[in-house]
CSV table of C-alpha atoms and ligand atoms in Angstrom, one decimal:
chain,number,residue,atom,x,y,z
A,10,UNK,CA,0.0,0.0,0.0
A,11,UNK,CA,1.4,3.1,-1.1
A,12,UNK,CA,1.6,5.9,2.3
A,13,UNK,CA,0.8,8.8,0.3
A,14,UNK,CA,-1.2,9.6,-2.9
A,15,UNK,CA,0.8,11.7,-5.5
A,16,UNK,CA,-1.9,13.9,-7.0
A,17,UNK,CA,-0.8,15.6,-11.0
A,18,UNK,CA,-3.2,18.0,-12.4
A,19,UNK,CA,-4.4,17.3,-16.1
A,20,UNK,CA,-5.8,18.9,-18.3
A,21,UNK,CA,-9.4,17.3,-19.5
A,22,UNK,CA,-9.5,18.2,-23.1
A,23,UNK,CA,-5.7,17.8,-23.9
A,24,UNK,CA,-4.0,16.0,-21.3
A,25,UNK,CA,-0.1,16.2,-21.1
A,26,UNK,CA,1.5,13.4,-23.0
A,27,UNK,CA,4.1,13.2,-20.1
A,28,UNK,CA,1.5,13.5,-17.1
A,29,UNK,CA,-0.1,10.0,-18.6
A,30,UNK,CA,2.8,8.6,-19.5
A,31,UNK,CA,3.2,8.5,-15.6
A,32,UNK,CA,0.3,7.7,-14.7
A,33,UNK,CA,0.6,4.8,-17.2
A,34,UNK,CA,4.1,3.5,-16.0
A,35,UNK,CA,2.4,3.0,-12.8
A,36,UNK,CA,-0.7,0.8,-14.1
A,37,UNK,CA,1.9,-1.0,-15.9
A,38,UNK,CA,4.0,-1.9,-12.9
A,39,UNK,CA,0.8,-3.0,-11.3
A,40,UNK,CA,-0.4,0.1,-8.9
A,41,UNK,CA,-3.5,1.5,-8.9
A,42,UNK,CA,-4.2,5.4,-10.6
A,43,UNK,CA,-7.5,7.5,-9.6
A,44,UNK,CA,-8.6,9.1,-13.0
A,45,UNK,CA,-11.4,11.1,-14.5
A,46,UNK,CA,-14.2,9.9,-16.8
A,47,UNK,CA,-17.3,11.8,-17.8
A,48,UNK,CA,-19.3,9.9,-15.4
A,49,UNK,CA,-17.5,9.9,-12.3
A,50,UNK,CA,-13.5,9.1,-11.0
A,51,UNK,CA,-12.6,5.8,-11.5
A,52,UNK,CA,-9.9,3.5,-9.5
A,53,UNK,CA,-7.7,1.8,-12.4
A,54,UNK,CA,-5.7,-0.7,-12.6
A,55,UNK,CA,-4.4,-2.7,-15.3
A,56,UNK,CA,-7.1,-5.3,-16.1
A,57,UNK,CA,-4.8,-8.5,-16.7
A,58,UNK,CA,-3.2,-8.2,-13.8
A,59,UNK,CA,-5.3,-10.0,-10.9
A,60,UNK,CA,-2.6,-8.7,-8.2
A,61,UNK,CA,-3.3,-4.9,-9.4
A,62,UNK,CA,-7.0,-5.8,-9.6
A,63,UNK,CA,-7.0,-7.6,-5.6
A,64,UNK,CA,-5.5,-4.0,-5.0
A,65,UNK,CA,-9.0,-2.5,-6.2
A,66,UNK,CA,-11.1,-4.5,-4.0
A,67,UNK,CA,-9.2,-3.7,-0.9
A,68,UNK,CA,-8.8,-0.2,-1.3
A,69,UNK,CA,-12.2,0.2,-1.6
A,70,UNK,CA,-13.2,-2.4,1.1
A,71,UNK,CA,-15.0,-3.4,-1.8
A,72,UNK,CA,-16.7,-7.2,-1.1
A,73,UNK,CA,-15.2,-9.9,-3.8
A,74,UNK,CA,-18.6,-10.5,-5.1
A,75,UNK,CA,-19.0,-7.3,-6.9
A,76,UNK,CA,-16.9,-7.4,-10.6
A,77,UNK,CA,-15.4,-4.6,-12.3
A,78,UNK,CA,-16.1,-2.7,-15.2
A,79,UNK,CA,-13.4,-2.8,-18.1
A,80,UNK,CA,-12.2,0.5,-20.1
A,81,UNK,CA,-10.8,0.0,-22.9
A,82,UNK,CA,-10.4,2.7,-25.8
A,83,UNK,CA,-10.9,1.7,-28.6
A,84,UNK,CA,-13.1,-1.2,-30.7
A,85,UNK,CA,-10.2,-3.3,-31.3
A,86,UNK,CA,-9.6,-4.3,-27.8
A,87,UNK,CA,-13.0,-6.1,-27.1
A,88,UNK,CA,-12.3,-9.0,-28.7
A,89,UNK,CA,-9.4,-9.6,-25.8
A,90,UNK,CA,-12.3,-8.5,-23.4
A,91,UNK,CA,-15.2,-10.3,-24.6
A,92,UNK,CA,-16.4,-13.1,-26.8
A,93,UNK,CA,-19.6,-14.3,-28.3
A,94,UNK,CA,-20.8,-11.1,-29.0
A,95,UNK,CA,-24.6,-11.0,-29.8
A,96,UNK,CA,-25.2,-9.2,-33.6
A,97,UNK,CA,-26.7,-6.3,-31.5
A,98,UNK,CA,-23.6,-5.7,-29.5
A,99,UNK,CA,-22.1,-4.2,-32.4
A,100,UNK,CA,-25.1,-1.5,-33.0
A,101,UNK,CA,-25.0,-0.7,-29.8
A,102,UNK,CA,-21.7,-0.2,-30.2
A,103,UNK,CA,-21.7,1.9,-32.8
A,104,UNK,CA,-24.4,4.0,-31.3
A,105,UNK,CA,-23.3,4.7,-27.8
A,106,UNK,CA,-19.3,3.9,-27.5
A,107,UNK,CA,-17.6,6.2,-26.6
A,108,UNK,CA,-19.9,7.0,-23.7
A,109,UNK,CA,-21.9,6.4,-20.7
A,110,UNK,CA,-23.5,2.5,-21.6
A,111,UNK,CA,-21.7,-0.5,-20.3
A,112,UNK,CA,-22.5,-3.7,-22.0
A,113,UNK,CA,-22.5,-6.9,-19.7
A,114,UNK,CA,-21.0,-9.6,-22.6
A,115,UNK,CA,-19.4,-13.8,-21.6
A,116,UNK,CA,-15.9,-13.0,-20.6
A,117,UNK,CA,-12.7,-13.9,-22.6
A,118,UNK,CA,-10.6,-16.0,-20.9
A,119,UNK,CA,-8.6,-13.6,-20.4
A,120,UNK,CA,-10.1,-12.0,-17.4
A,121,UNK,CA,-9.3,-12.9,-14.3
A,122,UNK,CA,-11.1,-14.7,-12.0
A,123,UNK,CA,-11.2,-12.3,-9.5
A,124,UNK,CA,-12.4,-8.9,-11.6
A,125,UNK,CA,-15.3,-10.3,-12.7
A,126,UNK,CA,-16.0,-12.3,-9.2
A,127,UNK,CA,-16.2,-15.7,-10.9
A,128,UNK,CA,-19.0,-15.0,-13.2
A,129,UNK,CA,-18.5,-16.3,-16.8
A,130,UNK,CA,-19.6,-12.4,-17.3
A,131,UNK,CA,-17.4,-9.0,-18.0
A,132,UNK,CA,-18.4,-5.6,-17.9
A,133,UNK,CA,-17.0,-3.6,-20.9
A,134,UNK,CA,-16.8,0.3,-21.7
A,135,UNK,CA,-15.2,2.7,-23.7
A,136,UNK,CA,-15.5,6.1,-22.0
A,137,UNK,CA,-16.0,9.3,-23.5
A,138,UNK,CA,-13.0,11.0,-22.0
A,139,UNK,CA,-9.7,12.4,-23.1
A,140,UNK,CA,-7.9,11.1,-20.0
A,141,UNK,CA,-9.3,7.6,-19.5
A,142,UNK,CA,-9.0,7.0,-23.4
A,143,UNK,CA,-5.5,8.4,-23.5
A,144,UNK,CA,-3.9,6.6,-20.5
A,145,UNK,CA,-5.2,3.3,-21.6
A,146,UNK,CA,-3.6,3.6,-24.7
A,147,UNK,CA,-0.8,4.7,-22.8
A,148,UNK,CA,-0.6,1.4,-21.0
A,149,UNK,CA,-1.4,-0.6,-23.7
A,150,UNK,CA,-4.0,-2.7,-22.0
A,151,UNK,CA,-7.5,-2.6,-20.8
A,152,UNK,CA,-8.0,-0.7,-17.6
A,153,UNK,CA,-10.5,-2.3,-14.6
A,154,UNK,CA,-11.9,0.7,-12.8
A,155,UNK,CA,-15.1,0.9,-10.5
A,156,UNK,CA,-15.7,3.7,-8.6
A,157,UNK,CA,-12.9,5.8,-7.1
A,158,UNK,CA,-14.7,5.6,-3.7
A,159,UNK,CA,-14.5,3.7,-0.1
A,160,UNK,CA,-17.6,0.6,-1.3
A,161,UNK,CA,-20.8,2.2,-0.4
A,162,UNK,CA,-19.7,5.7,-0.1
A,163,UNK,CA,-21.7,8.7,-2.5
A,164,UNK,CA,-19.5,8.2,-6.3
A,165,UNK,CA,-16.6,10.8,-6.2
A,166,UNK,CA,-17.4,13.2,-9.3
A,167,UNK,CA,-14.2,15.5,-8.1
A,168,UNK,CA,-10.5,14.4,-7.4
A,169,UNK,CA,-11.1,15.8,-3.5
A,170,UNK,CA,-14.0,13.0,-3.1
A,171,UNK,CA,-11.2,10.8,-4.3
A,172,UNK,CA,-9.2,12.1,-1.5
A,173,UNK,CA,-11.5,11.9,1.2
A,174,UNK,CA,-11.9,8.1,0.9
A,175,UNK,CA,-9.0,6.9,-0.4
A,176,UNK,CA,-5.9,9.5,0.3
A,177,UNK,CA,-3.0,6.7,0.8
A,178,UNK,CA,-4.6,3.6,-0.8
A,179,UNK,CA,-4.0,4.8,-4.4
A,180,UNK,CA,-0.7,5.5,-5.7
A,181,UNK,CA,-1.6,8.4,-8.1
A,182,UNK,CA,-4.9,10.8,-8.7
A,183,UNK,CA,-5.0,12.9,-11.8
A,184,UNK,CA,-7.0,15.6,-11.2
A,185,UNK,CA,-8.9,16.4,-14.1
A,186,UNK,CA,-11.5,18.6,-13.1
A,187,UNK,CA,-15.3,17.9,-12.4
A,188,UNK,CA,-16.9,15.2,-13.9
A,189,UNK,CA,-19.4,16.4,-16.6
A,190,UNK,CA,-22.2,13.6,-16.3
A,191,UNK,CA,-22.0,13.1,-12.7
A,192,UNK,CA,-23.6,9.5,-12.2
A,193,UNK,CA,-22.0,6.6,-13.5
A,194,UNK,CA,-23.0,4.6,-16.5
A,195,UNK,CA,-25.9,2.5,-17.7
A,196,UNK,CA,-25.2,-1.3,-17.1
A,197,UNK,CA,-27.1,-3.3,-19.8
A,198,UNK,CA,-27.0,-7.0,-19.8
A,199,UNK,CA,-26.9,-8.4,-23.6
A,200,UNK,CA,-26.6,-12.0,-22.1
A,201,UNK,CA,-29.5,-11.8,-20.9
A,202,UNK,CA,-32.7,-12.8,-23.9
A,203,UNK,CA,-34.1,-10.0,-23.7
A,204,UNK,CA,-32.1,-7.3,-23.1
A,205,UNK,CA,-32.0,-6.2,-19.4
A,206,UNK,CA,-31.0,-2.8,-17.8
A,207,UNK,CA,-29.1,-3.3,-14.8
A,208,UNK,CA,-28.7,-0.2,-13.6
A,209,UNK,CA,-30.4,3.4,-14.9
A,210,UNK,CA,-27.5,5.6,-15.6
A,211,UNK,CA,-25.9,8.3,-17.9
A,212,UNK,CA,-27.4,7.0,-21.3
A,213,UNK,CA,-31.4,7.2,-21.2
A,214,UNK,CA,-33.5,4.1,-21.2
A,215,UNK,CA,-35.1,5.6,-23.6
A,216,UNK,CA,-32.5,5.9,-25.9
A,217,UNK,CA,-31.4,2.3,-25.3
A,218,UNK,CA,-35.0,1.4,-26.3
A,219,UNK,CA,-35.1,3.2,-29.3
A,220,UNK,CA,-32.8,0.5,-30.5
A,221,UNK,CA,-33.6,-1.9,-28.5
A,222,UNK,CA,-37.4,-1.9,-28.2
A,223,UNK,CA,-37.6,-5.4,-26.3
A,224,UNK,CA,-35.2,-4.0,-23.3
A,225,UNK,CA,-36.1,-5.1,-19.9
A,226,UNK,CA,-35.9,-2.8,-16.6
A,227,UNK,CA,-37.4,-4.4,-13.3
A,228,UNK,CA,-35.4,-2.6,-10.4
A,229,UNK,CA,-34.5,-5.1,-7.7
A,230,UNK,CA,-32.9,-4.4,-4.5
A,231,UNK,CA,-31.2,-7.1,-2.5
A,232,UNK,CA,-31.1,-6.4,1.3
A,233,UNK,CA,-27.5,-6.8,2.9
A,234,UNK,CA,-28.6,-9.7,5.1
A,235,UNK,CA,-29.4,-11.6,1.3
A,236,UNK,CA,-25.9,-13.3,1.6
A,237,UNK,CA,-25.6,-13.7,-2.1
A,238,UNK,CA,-26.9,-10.4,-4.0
A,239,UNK,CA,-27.0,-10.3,-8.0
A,240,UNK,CA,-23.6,-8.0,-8.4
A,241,UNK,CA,-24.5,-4.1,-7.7
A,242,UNK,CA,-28.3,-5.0,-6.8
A,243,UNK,CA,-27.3,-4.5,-2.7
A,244,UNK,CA,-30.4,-1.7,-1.7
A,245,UNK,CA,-27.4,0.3,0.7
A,246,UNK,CA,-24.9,2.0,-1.5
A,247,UNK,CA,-24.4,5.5,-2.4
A,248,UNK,CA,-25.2,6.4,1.4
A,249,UNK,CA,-24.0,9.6,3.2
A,250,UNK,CA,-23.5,9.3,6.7
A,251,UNK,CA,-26.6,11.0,7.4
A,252,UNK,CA,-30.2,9.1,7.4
A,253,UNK,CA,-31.6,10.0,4.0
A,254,UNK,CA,-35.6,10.1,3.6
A,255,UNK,CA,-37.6,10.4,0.2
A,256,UNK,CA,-40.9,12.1,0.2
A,257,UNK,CA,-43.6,11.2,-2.8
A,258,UNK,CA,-46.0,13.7,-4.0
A,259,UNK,CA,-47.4,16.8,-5.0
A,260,UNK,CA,-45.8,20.1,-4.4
A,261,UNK,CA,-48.0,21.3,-1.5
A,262,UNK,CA,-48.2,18.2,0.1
A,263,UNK,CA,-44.9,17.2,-0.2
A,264,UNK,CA,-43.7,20.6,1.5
A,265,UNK,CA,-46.2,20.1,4.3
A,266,UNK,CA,-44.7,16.7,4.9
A,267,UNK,CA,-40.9,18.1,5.1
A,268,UNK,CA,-41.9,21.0,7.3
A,269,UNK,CA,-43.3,18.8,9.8
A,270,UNK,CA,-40.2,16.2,9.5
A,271,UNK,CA,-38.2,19.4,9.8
A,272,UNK,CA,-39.7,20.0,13.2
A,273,UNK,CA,-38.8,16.7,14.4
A,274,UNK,CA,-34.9,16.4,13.9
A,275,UNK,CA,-32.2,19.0,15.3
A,276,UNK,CA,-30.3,18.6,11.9
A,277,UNK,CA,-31.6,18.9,9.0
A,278,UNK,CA,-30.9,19.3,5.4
A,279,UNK,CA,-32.4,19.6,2.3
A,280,UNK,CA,-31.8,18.2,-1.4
A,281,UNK,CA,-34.1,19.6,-3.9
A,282,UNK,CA,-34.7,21.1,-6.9
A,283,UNK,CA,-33.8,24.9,-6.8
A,284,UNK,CA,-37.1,25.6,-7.7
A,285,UNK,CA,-38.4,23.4,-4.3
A,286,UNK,CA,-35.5,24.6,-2.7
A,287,UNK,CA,-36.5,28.3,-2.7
A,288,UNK,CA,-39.6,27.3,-0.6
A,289,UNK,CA,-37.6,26.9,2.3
A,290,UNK,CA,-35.4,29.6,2.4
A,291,UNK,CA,-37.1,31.0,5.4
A,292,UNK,CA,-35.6,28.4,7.7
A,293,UNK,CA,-32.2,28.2,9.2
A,294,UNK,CA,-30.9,25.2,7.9
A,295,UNK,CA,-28.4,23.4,5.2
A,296,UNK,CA,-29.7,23.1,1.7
A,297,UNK,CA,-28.3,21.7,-1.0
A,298,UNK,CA,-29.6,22.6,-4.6
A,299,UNK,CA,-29.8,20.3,-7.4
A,300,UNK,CA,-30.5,23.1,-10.0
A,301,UNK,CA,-33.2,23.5,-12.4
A,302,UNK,CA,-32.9,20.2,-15.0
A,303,UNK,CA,-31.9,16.5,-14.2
A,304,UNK,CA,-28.7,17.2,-16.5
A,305,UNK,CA,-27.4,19.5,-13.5
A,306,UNK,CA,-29.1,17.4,-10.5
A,307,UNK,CA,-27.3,14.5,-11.3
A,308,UNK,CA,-23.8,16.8,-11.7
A,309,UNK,CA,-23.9,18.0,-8.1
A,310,UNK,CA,-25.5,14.9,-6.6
A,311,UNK,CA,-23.1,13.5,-4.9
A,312,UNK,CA,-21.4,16.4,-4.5
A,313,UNK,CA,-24.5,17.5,-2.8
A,314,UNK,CA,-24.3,14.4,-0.3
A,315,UNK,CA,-21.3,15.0,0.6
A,316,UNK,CA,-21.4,18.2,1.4
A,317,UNK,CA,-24.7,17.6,3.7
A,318,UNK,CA,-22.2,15.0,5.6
A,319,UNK,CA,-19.9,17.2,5.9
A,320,UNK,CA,-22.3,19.5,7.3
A,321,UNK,CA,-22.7,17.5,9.7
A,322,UNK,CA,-26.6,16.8,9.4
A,323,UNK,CA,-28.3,14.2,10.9
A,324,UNK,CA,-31.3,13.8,8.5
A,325,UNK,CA,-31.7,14.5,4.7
A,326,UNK,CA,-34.7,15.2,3.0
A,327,UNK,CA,-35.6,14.9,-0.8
A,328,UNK,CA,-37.9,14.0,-2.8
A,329,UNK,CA,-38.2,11.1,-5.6
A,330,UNK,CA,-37.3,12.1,-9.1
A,331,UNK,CA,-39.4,11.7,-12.2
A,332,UNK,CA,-39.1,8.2,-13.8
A,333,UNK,CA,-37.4,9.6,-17.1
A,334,UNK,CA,-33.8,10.5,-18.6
A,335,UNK,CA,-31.6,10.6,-16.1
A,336,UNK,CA,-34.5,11.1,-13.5
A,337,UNK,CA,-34.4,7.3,-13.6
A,338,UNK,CA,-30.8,7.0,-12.7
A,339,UNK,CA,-31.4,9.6,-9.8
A,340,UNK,CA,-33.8,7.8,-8.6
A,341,UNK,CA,-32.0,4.4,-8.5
A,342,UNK,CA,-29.2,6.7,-6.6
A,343,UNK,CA,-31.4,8.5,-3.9
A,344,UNK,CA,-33.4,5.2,-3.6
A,345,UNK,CA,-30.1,3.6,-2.8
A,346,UNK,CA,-28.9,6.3,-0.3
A,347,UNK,CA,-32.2,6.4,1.5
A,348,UNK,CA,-32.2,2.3,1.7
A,349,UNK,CA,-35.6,2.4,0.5
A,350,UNK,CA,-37.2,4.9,2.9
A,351,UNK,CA,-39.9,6.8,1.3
A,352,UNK,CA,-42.5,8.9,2.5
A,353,UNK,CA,-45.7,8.5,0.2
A,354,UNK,CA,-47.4,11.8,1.0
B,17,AMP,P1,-18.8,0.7,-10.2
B,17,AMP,O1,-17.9,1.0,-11.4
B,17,AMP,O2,-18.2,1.0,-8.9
B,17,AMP,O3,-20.1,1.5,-10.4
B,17,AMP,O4,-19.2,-0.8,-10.2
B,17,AMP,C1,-19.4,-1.5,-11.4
B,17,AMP,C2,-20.7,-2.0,-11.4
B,17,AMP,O5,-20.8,-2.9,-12.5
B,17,AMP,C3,-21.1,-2.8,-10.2
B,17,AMP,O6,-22.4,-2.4,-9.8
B,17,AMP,C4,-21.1,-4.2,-10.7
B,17,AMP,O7,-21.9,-5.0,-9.9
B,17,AMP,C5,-21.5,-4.1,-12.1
B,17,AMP,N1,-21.0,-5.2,-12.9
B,17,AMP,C6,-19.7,-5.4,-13.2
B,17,AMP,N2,-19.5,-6.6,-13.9
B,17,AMP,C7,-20.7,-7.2,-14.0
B,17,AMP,C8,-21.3,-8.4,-14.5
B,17,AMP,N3,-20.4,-9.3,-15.1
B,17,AMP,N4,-22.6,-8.6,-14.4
B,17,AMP,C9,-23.4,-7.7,-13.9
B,17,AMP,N5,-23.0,-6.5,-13.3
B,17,AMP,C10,-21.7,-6.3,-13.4
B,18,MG,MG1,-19.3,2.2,-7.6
C-alpha cells in the first residue's frame, strides 16, 4: 500500500502526454491510478493483472462479489475483453461507444477470475474522456476501474472526493476537473434474452429502447442480510452518513410533509430542486440545490451528499425524481442512499 497519494493535475481536453505517461508506468507496474471519466473518477488498474486488480477490492473495502467494469479505448480491444458477441452488440456499439453504456457480454478467458467475481460475465466500456482514453492507450491494456470511492460511499465526481476516501490507498490521482455527467453509467446486460437494464444511468433508457425496443428494466434491491446479492443489486450504496428520507407527492403536500419532519430532527438538510428549494429559504438550515434540470441534478449529486455529511446533518430530506432521462438513474441513486425509505405523502 502506497503511504501517500501523489496527485498531477491534467488537463481534461488535452492531457499532457508526459502527465499520462506517468500515470501509465504506474498501471503498468501494477499500482493502482484515480482518474477522470465523464461519469465519475474511477480507481484503475491494469485489467490483466489480478494482483493490481485484488489491490482495487481492498482499497475500496469493496466485497469480492461485486466485478469490475473494463475500459478500454478503442473497438479493437474487445475481442481480448469479450467473446460471443450478440449481432446487437455491435449497433449498440456503434451508437453509444464512446460513452456512458456499459455492456454486460461472456468474458474472454482472459479476465481474471477475481475482476469479474467468478461470473463467466465481463463488464466492458469505452468512456468518453480524453484522459481515461489516453492513459489506456498509454498502458497498452485494458484498464478495470469501478468507482474511485470507499464501497458504499456517495460516487466521487471531483479528485477531493477521491481524496477523502481513499488518500494513501492509491498511488496516483490525476486531477482532471469535475466530472461532466455526474452519475456513472448505464449497465445493460446483452446476455440476458431480452435485453435487461441493470442499472439506470448516464445514457437514457429511452434511448437504449429506441434501439432496442424489447429492453427489460425491473429494479430489484437485495437487502444486505441476502448473503448472495446479484452484483450491484445491494439496496445500501451511495449512502451519506446521514439518514436519507424520500418524500412522494405533489408540491403542497410534499412541502407540508418536510416542514413537519423538519420540526422533528435538530439537523436537518435539504436536497431539492432549486425551484423546491427556494420554498424553504425562510428556515435556518443546510440546503443543497440540485439546480433546475436533471442534466445538473445528477452533476452535483453526490457532491451535494457530501457536502450535507460534511455539514454535519443528521437527517436528509428529498424527494423522488421523475421516472425519465436521467431522472431514472437519480432515482435508482437517492433510492439507494435512502435504503428504501420513502414517504408516500
Ligand atoms: P462501479 O464501477 O463501482 O459502479 O461498479 C461496477 C458495477 O458494474 C457494479 O455495480 C457491478 O456489480 C457491475 N458489474 C460489473 N460486472 C458485472 C457483470 N459481469 N454482471 C453484472 N454486473 C456487473
Ligand atoms: Mg461504484
Amino acid at each position: 500500500m502506497p503511504s501517500s497519494t501523489r496527485v498531477l493535475r491534467v488537463d481534461a481536453q488535452q492531457p499532457d502526454p508526459a502527465v499520462i505517461a506517468q500515470a501509465a508506468a504506474v498501471i503498468r507496474a501494477g499500482g493502482l491510478v484515480a482518474f477522470p471519466t465523464e461519469t465519475v473518477y474511477g480507481l484503475g488498474a491494469n485489467a490483466w493483472d489480478a494482483a493490481a486488480v485484488a489491490r482495487i477490492f481492498r482499497a475500496k473495502s469493496r466485497p469480492a462479489s461485486d466485478p469490475l467494469i473494463v475500459h478500454i479505448a478503442e473497438l479493437a480491444q474487445l475481442p481480448a475483453v469479450a467473446r460471443d458477441l450478440p449481432a446487437v452488440a455491435s449497433r449498440l456499439c456503434g451508437h453509444f461507444f464512446p460513452g456512458a453504456l456499459t455492456l454486460v457480454l461472456r468474458k474472454s478467458p482472459r479476465i481474471p477470475e477475481n475482476l469479474s467475481a467468478g461470473l463467466d460475465t465481463v463488464a466492458l466500456r469505452m468512456p468518453d474522456h480524453a484522459v481515461a482514453r489516453a492513459l489506456i492507450k498509454a498502458v497498452g491494456a485494458p484498464i478495470a476501474a469501478p468507482s474511485a470511492n470507499t464501497f458504499s460511499r456517495p460516487s466521487p465526481t471531483s479528485a477531493a472526493h477521491v481524496l477523502e476516501d481513499l488518500a494513501g490507498k492509491v498511488d496516483l490521482l490525476l486531477d482532471g476537473g469535475a466530472t461532466r455527467i455526474g452519475v456513472e453509467s448505464t449497465i445493460l446486460s446483452l446476455v440476458d434474452e431480452p435485453p435487461r437494464l441493470l442499472r439506470p444511468g448516464g445514457i437514457s433508457l429511452e434511448a437504449i429502447r429506441a434501439l432496442l425496443p424489447n429492453i427489460q428494466y425491473a429494479p430489484q434491491f437485495a437487502a444486505e442480510k441476502d448473503t448472495v446479492p446479484a452484483p450491484g443489486s445491494l439496496l445500501k450504496h451511495y449512502s451519506p452518513r446521514a439518514r436519507l428520507l424520500l418524500f412522494r407527492g405533489d408540491d403542497s403536500a410534499v412541502y407540508t410533509a418536510m416542514r413537519a419532519e423538519i420540526t422533528r430532527h435538530s439537523q436537518v438538510g435539504l436536497l431539492l430542486r432549486q425551484r423546491d428549494a427556494e420554498q424553504f429559504h425562510d428556515l435556518d438550515i443546510q440546503i443543497e440545490s440540485l439546480g433546475s434540470n436533471s442534466q445538473q441534478a445528477a452533476e452535483r449529486l453526490f457532491a451535494a451528499l457530501r457536502a450535507l455529511d460534511k455539514a454535519g446533518v443528521a437527517v436528509i430530506l428529498a424527494r423522488t425524481p421523475e421516472e425519465r432521462g436521467l431522472g431514472l438513474a437519480l432515482r435508482d441513486r437517492l433510492l439507494r442512499a435512502a435504503v428504501g425509505a420513502v414517504a408516500e405523502v
